[in-house]
PDB file of N, CA and C in Angstrom:
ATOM      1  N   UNK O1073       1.346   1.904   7.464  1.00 64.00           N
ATOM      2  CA  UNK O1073       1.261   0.499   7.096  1.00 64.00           C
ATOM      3  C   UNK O1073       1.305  -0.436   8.307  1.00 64.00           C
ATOM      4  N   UNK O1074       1.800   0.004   9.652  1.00 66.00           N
ATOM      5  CA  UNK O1074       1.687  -0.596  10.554  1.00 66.00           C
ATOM      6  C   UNK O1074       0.395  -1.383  10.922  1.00 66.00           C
ATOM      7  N   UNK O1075      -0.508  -1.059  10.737  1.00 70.00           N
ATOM      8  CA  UNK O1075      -1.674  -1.864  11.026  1.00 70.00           C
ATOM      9  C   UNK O1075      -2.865  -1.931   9.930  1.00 70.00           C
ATOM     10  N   UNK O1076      -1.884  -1.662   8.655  1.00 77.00           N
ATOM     11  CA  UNK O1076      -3.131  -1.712   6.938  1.00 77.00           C
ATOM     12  C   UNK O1076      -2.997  -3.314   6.394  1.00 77.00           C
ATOM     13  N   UNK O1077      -3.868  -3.236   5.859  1.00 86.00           N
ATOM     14  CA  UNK O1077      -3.955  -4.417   4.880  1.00 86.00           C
ATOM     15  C   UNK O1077      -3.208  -4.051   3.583  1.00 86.00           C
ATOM     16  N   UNK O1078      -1.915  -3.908   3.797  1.00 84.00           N
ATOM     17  CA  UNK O1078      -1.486  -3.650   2.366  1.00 84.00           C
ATOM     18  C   UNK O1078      -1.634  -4.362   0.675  1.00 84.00           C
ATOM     19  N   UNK O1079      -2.065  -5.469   1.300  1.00 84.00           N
ATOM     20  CA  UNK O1079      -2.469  -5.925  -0.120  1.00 84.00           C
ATOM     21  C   UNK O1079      -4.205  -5.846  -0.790  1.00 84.00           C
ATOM     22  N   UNK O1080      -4.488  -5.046  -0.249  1.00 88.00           N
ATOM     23  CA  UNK O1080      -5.796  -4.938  -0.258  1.00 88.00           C
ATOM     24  C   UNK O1080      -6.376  -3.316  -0.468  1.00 88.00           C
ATOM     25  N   UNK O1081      -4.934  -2.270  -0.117  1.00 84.00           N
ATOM     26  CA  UNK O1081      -5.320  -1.055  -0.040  1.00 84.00           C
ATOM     27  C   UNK O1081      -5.418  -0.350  -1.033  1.00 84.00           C
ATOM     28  N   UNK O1082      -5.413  -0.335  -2.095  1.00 88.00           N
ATOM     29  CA  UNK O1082      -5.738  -0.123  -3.417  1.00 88.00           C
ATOM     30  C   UNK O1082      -6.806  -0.434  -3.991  1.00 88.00           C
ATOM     31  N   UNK O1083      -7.438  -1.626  -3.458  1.00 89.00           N
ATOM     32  CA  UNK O1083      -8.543  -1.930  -3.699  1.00 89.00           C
ATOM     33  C   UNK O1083      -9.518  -0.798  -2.819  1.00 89.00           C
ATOM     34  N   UNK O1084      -9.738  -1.026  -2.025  1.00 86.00           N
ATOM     35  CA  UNK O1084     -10.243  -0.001  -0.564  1.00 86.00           C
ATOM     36  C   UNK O1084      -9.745   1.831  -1.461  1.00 86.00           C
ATOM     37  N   UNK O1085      -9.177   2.151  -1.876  1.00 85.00           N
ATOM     38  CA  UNK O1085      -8.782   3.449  -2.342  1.00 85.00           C
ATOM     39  C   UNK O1085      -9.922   3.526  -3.524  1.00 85.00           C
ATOM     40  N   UNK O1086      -9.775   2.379  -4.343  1.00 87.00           N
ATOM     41  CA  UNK O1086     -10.612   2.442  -5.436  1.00 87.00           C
ATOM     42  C   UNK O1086     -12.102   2.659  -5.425  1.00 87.00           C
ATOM     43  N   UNK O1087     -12.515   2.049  -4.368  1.00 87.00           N
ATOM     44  CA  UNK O1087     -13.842   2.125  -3.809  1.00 87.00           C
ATOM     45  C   UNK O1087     -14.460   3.559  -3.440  1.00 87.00           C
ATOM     46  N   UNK O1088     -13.232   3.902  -2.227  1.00 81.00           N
ATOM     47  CA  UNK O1088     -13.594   5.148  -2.026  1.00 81.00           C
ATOM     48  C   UNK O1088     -13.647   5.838  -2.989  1.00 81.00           C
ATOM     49  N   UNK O1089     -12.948   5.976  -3.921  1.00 80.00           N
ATOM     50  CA  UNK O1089     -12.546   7.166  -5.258  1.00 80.00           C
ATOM     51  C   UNK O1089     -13.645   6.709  -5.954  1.00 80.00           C
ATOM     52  N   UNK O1090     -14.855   5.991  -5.760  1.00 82.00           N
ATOM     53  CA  UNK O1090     -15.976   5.549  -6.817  1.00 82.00           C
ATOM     54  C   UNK O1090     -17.196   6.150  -6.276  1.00 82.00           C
ATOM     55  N   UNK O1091     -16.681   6.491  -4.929  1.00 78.00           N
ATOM     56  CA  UNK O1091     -18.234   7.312  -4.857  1.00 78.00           C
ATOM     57  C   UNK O1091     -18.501   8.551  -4.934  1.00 78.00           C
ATOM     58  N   UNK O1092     -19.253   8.912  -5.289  1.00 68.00           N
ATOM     59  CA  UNK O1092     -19.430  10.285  -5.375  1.00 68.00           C
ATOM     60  C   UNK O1092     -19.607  11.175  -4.069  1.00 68.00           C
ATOM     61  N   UNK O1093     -18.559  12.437  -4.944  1.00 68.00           N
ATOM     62  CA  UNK O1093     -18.315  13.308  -3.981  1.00 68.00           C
ATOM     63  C   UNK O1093     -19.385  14.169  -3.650  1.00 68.00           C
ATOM     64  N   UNK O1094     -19.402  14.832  -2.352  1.00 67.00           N
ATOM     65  CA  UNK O1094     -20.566  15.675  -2.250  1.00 67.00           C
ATOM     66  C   UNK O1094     -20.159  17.290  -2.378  1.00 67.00           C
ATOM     67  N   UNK O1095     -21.280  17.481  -3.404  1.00 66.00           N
ATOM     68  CA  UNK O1095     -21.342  19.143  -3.786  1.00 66.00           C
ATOM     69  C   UNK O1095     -19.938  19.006  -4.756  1.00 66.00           C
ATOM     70  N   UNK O1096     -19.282  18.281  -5.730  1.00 69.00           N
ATOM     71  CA  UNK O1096     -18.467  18.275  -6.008  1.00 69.00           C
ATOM     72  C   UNK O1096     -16.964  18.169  -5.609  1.00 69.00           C
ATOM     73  N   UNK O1097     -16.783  18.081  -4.550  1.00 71.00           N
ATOM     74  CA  UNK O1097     -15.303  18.857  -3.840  1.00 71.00           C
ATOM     75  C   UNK O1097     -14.227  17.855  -4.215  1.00 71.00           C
ATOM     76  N   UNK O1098     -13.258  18.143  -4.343  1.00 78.00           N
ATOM     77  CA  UNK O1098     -12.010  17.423  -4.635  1.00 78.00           C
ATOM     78  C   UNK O1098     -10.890  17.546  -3.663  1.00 78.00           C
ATOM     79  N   UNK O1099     -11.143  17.351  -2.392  1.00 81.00           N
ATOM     80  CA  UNK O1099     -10.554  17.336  -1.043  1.00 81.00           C
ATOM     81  C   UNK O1099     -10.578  16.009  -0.148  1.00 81.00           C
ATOM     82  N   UNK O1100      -9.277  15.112  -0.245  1.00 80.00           N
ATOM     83  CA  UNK O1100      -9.454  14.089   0.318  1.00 80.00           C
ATOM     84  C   UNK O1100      -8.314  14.039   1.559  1.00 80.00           C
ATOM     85  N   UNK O1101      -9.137  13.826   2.552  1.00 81.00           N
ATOM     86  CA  UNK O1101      -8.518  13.699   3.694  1.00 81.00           C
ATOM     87  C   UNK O1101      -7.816  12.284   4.360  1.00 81.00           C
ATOM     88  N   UNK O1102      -6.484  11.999   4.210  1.00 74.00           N
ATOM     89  CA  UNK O1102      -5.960  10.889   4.747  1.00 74.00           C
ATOM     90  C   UNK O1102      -5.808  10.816   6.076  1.00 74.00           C
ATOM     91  N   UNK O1103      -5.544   9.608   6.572  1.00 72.00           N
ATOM     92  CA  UNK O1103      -5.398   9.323   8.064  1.00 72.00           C
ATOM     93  C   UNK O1103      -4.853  10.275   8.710  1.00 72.00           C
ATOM     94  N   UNK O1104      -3.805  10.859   8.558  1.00 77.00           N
ATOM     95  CA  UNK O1104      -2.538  11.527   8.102  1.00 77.00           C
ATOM     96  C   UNK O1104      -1.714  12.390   7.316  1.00 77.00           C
ATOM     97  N   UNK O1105      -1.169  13.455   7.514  1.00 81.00           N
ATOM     98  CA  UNK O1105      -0.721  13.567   6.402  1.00 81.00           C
ATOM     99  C   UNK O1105      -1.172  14.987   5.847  1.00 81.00           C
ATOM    100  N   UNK O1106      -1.265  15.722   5.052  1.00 88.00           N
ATOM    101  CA  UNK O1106      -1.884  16.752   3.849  1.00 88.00           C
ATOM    102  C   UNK O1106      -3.083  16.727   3.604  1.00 88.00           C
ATOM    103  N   UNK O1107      -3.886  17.243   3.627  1.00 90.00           N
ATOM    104  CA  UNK O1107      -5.028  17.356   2.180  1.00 90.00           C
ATOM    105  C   UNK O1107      -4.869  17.040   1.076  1.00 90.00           C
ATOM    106  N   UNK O1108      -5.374  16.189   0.317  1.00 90.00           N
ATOM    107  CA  UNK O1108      -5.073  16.055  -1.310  1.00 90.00           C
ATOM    108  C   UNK O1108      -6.270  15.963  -1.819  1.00 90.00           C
ATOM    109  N   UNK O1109      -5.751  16.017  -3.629  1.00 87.00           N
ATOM    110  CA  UNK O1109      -6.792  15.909  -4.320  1.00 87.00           C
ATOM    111  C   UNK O1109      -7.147  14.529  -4.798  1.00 87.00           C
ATOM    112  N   UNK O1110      -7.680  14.610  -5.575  1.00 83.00           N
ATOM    113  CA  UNK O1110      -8.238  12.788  -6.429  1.00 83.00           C
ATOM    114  C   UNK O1110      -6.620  12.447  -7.217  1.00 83.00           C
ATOM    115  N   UNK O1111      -5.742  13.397  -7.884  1.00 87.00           N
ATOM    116  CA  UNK O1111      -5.072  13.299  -8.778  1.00 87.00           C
ATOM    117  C   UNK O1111      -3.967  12.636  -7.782  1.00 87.00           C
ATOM    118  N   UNK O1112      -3.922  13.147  -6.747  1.00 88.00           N
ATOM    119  CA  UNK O1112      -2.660  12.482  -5.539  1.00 88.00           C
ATOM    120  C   UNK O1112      -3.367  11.227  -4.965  1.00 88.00           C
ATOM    121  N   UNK O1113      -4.774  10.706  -5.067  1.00 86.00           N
ATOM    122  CA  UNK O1113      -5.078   9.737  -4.755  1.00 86.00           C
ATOM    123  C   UNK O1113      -5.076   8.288  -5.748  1.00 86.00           C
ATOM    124  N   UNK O1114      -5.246   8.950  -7.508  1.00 88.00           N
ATOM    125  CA  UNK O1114      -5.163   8.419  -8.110  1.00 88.00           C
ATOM    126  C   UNK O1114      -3.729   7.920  -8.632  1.00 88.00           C
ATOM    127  N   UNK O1115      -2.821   8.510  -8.021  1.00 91.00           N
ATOM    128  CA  UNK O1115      -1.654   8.065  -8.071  1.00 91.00           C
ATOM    129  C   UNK O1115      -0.654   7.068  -7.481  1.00 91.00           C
ATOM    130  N   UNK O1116      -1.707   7.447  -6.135  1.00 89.00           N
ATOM    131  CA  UNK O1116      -0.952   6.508  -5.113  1.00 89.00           C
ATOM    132  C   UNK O1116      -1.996   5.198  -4.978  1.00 89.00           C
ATOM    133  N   UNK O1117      -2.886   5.159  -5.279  1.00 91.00           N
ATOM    134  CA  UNK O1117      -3.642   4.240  -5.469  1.00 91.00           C
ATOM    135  C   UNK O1117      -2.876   3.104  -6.477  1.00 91.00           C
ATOM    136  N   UNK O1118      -2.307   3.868  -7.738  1.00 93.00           N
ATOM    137  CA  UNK O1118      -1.706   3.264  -8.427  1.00 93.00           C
ATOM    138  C   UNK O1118      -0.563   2.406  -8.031  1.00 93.00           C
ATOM    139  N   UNK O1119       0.327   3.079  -7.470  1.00 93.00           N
ATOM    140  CA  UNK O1119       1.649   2.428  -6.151  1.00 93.00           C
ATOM    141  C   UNK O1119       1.368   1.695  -5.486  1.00 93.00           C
ATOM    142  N   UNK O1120       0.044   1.665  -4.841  1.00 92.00           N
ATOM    143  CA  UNK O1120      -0.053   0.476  -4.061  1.00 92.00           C
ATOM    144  C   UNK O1120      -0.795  -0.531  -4.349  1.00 92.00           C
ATOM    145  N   UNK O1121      -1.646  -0.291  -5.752  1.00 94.00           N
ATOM    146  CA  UNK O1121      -1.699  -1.980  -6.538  1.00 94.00           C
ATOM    147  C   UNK O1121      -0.478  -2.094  -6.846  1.00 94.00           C
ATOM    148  N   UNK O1122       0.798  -1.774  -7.539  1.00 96.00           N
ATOM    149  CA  UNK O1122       1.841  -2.106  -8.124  1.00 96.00           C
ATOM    150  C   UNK O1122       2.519  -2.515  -6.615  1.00 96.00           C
ATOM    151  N   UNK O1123       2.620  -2.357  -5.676  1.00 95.00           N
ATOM    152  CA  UNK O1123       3.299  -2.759  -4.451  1.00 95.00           C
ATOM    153  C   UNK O1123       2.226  -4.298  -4.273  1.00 95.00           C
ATOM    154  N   UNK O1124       1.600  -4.092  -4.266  1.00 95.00           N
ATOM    155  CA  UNK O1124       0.554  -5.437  -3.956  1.00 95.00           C
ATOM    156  C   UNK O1124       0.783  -6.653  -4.862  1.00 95.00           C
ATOM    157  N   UNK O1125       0.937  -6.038  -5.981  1.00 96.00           N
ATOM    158  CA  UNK O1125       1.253  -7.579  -6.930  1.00 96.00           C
ATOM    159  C   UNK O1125       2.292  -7.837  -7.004  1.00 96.00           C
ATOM    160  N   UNK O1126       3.500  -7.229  -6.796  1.00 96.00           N
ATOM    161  CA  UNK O1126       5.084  -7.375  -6.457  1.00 96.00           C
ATOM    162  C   UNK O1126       5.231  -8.245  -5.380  1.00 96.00           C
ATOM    163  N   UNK O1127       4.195  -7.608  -3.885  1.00 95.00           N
ATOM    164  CA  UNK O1127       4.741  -8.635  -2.927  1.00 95.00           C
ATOM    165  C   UNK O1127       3.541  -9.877  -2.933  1.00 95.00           C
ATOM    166  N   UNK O1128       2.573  -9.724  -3.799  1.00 94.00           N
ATOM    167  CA  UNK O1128       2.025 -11.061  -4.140  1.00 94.00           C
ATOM    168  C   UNK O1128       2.572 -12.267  -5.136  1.00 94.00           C
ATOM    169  N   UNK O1129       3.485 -11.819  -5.595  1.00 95.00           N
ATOM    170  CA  UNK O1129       4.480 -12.296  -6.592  1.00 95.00           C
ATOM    171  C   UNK O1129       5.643 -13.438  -6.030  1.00 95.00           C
ATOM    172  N   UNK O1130       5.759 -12.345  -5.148  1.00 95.00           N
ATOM    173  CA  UNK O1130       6.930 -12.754  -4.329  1.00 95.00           C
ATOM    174  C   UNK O1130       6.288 -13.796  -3.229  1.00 95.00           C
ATOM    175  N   UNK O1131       5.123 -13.972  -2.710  1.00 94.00           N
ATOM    176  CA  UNK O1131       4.252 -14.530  -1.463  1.00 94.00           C
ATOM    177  C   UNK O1131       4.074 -15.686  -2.180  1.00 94.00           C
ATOM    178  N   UNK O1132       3.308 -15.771  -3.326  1.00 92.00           N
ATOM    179  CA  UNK O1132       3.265 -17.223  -4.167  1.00 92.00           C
ATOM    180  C   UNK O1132       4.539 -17.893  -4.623  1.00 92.00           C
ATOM    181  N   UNK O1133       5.474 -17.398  -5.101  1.00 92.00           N
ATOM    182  CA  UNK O1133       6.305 -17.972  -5.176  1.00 92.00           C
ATOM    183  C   UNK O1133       7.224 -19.230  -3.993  1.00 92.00           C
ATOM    184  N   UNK O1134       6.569 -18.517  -2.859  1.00 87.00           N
ATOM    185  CA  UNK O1134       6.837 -19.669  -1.687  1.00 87.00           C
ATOM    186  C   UNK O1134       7.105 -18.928  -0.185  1.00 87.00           C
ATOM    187  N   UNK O1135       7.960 -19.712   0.425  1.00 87.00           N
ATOM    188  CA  UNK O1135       8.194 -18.958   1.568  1.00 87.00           C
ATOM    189  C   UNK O1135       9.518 -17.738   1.254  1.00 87.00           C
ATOM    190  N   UNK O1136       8.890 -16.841   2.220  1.00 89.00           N
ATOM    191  CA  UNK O1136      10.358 -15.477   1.827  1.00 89.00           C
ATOM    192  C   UNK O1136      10.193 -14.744   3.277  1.00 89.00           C
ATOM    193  N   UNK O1137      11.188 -13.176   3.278  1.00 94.00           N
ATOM    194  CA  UNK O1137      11.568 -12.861   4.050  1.00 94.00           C
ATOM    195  C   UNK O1137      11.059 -11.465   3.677  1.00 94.00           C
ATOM    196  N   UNK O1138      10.973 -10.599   4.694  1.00 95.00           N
ATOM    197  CA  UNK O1138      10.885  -9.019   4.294  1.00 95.00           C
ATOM    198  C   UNK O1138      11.693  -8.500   3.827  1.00 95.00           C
ATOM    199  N   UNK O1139      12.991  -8.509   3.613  1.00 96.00           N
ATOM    200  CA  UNK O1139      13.879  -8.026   2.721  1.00 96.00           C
ATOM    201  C   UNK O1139      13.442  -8.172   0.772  1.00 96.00           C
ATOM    202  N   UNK O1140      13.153  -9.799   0.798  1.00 96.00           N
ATOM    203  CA  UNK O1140      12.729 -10.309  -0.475  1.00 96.00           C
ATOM    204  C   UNK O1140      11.932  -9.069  -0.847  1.00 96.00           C
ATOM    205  N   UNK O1141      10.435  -8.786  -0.236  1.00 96.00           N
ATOM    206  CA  UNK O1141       9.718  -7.877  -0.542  1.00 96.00           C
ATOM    207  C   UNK O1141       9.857  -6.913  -0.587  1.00 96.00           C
ATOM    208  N   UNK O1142      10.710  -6.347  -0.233  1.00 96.00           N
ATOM    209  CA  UNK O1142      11.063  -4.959   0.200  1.00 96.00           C
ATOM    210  C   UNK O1142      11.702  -4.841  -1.343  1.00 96.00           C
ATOM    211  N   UNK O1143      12.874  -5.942  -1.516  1.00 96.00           N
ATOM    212  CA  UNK O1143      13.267  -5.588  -2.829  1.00 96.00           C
ATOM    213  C   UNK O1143      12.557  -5.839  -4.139  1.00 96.00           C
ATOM    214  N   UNK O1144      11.566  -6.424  -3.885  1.00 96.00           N
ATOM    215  CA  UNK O1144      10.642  -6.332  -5.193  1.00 96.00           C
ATOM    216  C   UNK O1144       9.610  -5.173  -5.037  1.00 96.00           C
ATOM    217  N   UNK O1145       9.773  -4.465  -4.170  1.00 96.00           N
ATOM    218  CA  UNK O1145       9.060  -3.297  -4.235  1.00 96.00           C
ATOM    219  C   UNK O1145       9.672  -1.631  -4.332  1.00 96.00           C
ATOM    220  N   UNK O1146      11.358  -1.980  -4.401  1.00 95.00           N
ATOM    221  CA  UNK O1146      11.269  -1.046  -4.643  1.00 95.00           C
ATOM    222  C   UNK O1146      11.308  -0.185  -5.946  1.00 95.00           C
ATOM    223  N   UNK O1147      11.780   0.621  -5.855  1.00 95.00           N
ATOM    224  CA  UNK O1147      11.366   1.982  -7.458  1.00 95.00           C
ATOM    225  C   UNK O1147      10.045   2.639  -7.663  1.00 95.00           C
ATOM    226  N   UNK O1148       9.248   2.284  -6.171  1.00 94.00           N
ATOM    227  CA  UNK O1148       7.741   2.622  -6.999  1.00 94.00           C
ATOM    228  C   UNK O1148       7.562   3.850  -6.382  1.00 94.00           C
ATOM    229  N   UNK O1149       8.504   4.869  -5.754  1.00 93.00           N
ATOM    230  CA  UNK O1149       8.641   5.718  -5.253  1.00 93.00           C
ATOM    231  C   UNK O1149       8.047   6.156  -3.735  1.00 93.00           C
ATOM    232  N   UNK O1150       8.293   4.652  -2.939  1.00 92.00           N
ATOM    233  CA  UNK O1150       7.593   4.625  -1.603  1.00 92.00           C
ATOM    234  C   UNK O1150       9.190   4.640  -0.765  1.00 92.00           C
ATOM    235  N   UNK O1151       8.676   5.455   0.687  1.00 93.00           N
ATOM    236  CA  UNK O1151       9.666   5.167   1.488  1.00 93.00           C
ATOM    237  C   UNK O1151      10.417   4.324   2.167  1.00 93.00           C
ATOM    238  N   UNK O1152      11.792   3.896   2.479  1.00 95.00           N
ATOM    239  CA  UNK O1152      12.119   2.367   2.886  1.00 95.00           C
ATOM    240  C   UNK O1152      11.550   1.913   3.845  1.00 95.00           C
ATOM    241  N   UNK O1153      11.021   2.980   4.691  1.00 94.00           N
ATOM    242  CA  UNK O1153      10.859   2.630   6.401  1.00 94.00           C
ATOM    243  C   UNK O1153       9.071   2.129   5.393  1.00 94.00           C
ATOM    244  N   UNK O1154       8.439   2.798   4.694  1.00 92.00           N
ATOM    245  CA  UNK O1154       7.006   2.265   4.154  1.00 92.00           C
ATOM    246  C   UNK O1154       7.005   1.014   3.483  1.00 92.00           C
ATOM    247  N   UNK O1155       8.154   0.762   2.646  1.00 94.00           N
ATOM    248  CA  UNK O1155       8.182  -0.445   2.378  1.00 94.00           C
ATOM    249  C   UNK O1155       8.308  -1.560   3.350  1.00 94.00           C
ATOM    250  N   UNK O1156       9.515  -1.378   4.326  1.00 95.00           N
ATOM    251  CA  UNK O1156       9.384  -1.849   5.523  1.00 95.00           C
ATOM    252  C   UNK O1156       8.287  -2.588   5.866  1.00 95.00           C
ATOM    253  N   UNK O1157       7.664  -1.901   6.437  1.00 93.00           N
ATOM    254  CA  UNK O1157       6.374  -1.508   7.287  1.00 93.00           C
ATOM    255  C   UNK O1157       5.043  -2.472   6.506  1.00 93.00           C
ATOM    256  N   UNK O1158       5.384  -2.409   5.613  1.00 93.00           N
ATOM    257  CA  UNK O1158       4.448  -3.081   4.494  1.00 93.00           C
ATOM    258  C   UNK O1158       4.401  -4.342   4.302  1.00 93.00           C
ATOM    259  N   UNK O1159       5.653  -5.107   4.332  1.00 94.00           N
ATOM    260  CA  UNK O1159       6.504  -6.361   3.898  1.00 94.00           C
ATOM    261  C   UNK O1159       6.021  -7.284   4.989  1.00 94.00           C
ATOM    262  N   UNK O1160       6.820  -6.195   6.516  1.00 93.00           N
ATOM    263  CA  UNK O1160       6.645  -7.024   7.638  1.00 93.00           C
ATOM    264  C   UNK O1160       5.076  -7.021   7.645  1.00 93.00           C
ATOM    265  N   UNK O1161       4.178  -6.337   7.728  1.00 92.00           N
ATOM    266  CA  UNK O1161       2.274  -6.458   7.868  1.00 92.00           C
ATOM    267  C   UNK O1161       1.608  -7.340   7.022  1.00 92.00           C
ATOM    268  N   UNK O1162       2.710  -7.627   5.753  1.00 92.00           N
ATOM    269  CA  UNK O1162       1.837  -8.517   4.859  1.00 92.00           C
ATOM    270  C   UNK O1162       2.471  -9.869   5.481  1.00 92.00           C
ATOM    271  N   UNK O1163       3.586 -10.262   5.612  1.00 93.00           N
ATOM    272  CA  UNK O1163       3.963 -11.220   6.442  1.00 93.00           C
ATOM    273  C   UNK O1163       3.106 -12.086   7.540  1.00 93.00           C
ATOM    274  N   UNK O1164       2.765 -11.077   8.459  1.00 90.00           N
ATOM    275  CA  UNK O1164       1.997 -10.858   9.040  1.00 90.00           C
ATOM    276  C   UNK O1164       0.719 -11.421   9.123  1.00 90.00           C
ATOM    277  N   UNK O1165       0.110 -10.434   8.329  1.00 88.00           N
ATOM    278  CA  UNK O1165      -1.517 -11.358   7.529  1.00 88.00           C
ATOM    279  C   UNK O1165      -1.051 -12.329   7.214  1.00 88.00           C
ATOM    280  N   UNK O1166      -0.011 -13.245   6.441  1.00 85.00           N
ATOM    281  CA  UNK O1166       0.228 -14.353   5.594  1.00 85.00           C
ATOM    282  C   UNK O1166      -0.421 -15.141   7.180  1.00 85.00           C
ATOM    283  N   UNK O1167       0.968 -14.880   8.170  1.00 77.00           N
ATOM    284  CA  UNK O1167       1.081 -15.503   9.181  1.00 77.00           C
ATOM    285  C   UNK O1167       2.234 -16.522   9.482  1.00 77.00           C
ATOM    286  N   UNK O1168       3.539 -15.697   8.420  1.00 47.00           N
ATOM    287  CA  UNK O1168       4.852 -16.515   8.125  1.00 47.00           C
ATOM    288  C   UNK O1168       5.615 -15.341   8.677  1.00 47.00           C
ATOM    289  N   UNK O1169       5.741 -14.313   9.368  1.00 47.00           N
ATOM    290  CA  UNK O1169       6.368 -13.642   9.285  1.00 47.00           C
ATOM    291  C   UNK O1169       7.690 -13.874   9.747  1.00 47.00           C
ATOM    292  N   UNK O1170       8.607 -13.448   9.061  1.00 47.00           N
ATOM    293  CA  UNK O1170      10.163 -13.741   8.981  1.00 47.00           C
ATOM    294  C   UNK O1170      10.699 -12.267   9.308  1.00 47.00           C
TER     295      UNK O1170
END
């Protein structure tokens, strides 16, 4: 998340997951990380629209802090240091970062 558009990366996941795969394969390669399938993409895809409208929630509501976000994001089964990481980058993009 250090240098993602987190409010946007779900969208960008969705896209990718819309095109068709070649020769069928169900092998998606992250930045990082494991091999996965569509079913681990379609999941986390899910987490990070639900992280996106939490800390868009929290962004309209006015000025805030990364903690604010951090705590409206958590339970969605992301790591603290990812939530972290997320809060402060969207901050960031805003261009309020606290």
């Amino acid at each position: 998340m250090e240098d993602a558009f987190p409010l946007e990366w779900a969208g960008t996941l969705r896209a990718l997951a819309a095109k068709a795969p070649s020769s069928g394969a169900d092998a998606w390669v992250p930045g990082h990380g494991d091999v996965v399938d569509q079913s681990f993409v379609q999941t986390q895809t899910a987490q990070l629209a639900e992280l996106a409208e939490r800390f868009a929630e929290v962004l309209e509501a006015g000025p805030t802090g990364v903690e604010a976000l951090i705590g409206a994001a958590r339970g969605l089964g992301l790591q603290e240091q990812t939530l972290r990481e997320a809060a402060v980058r969207a901050l960031e993009l805003r261009g309020t970062r606290s």
